[in-house]
Short mmCIF file of C-alpha atoms in Angstrom, two decimals:
data_model
loop_
_atom_site.label_atom_id
_atom_site.label_comp_id
_atom_site.label_asym_id
_atom_site.label_seq_id
_atom_site.Cartn_x
_atom_site.Cartn_y
_atom_site.Cartn_z
CA MET N 1 8.52 2.96 -29.61
CA SER N 2 6.06 3.69 -26.80
CA ASP N 3 7.02 4.14 -23.18
CA HIS N 4 4.54 1.69 -21.71
CA ARG N 5 5.03 0.89 -18.05
CA PRO N 6 2.71 -1.52 -16.31
CA GLY N 7 0.22 0.15 -14.00
CA PRO N 8 -0.38 -0.78 -10.38
CA VAL N 9 -1.77 -4.21 -9.62
CA PRO N 10 -5.50 -3.95 -8.83
CA ARG N 11 -6.51 -4.72 -5.26
CA ASN N 12 -8.46 -7.82 -6.28
CA GLY N 13 -5.49 -9.13 -8.25
CA ARG N 14 -3.12 -8.54 -5.34
CA ALA N 15 -5.54 -10.16 -2.91
CA ALA N 16 -5.91 -13.20 -5.17
CA GLY N 17 -2.12 -13.48 -5.43
CA VAL N 18 -1.62 -13.26 -1.67
CA PHE N 19 -4.42 -15.76 -1.07
CA SER N 20 -3.01 -18.29 -3.52
CA LEU N 21 0.54 -17.93 -2.17
CA LEU N 22 -0.57 -18.42 1.43
CA LEU N 23 -2.85 -21.32 0.50
CA SER N 24 0.01 -22.99 -1.35
CA ALA N 25 2.31 -22.42 1.63
CA ALA N 26 -0.24 -24.06 3.94
CA GLY N 27 -0.53 -27.03 1.58
CA LEU N 28 3.23 -27.41 1.45
CA MET N 29 3.42 -27.30 5.25
CA MET N 30 0.88 -30.14 5.36
CA MET N 31 3.03 -32.09 2.93
CA TRP N 32 6.02 -31.48 5.20
CA THR N 33 4.01 -32.74 8.17
CA TRP N 34 2.95 -35.90 6.34
CA THR N 35 6.24 -36.75 4.64
CA GLY N 36 8.91 -35.15 6.82
CA GLY N 37 10.60 -33.76 3.68
CA THR N 38 12.41 -30.56 4.60
CA VAL N 39 12.16 -29.23 1.06
CA PHE N 40 8.41 -28.69 1.55
CA ALA N 41 9.05 -26.47 4.58
CA ILE N 42 11.71 -24.47 2.73
CA VAL N 43 9.49 -23.85 -0.29
CA ALA N 44 6.56 -22.94 1.99
CA GLY N 45 8.77 -20.38 3.75
CA ALA N 46 9.82 -18.91 0.40
CA LEU N 47 6.18 -18.58 -0.68
CA ALA N 48 5.26 -16.92 2.61
CA ALA N 49 8.21 -14.53 2.21
CA ALA N 50 7.00 -13.64 -1.30
CA VAL N 51 3.82 -12.23 0.27
CA VAL N 52 5.75 -9.48 2.09
CA PRO N 53 6.71 -7.44 -1.02
CA LEU N 54 3.16 -7.74 -2.33
CA CYS N 55 1.80 -6.25 0.87
CA LEU N 56 4.48 -3.58 1.37
CA GLY N 57 4.50 -2.44 -2.23
CA SER N 58 0.87 -1.37 -2.16
CA ARG N 59 1.27 1.82 -0.14
CA HIS N 60 1.14 4.21 -3.08
CA GLN N 61 -1.13 2.37 -5.49
CA ALA N 62 -4.60 3.37 -4.35
CA ALA N 63 -6.18 6.79 -3.94
CA PHE N 64 -5.33 8.80 -0.84
CA GLU N 65 -8.21 9.91 1.38
CA VAL N 66 -8.01 13.34 2.99
CA ILE N 67 -8.99 13.29 6.68
CA GLY N 68 -9.85 16.56 8.43
CA GLY N 69 -9.29 20.16 7.49
CA PRO N 70 -10.83 22.11 4.65
CA MET N 71 -10.61 19.21 2.17
CA ASP N 72 -12.07 16.50 4.44
CA GLY N 73 -13.32 13.47 2.51
CA ALA N 74 -11.57 14.27 -0.77
CA ARG N 75 -9.73 11.52 -2.63
CA LEU N 76 -6.46 12.26 -4.37
CA PRO N 77 -4.84 10.16 -7.10
CA PRO N 78 -1.74 8.20 -6.05
CA ASP N 79 0.62 10.27 -8.22
CA THR N 80 -0.17 13.35 -6.08
CA VAL N 81 1.95 11.97 -3.23
CA GLY N 82 5.60 11.03 -3.79
CA ARG N 83 7.18 7.95 -2.21
CA ASP N 84 9.31 10.00 0.21
CA THR N 85 6.66 12.62 1.02
CA GLU N 86 5.96 12.97 4.73
CA VAL N 87 4.05 16.27 4.75
CA LEU N 88 2.03 17.54 1.80
CA VAL N 89 0.73 21.11 1.42
CA LEU N 90 -2.52 21.27 -0.55
CA PRO N 91 -4.06 24.50 -1.84
CA THR N 92 -7.35 25.38 -0.17
CA PRO N 93 -10.38 27.04 -1.80
CA ASP N 94 -9.68 30.32 0.07
CA GLY N 95 -6.28 30.64 -1.61
CA GLY N 96 -4.20 29.46 1.35
CA GLY N 97 -2.71 26.07 2.01
CA ALA N 98 -3.29 23.20 4.40
CA ARG N 99 -0.63 20.81 5.68
CA TYR N 100 -1.41 17.07 5.63
CA ALA N 101 0.74 14.27 7.02
CA VAL N 102 1.01 11.16 4.85
CA THR N 103 0.21 8.00 6.80
CA GLY N 104 0.88 4.38 5.88
CA LEU N 105 -2.84 3.76 5.49
CA ARG N 106 -3.23 5.76 2.26
CA SER N 107 -4.55 8.70 4.24
CA LEU N 108 -3.62 12.35 4.47
CA VAL N 109 -4.25 13.60 8.02
CA TYR N 110 -4.79 17.33 8.59
CA ARG N 111 -1.96 19.04 10.54
CA GLY N 112 -2.94 22.71 10.29
CA GLN N 113 -2.75 25.64 7.92
CA ALA N 114 0.45 26.09 5.94
CA GLY N 115 2.78 28.59 7.58
CA THR N 116 1.31 28.28 11.09
CA ALA N 117 3.03 26.76 14.09
CA ASP N 118 0.71 23.94 15.24
#
């Protein structure tokens, strides 16, 4: 038996899902306006609420871009950074280390050399 876990949802797939959910919610709100049926507003709210996990769950699914420091411009795979990681120390070509802060924008921002007080 293989241990097959589904991979991350591609950006285009997530964008299509968010678009269709929000478009459906807008259509249901129009139905609520025309008919006065409260059920349309409730279902539209549920669809709009379903968009939130799709947007929040995407933080660690794309590559991280390194900004500043000795590794400026590099892209790291998503499994390099853990979900609870706030500061990541990456080895530098000179044998030292560089500290990078993990931001919510899939970026690693340079915060100085490892072991220095910046």
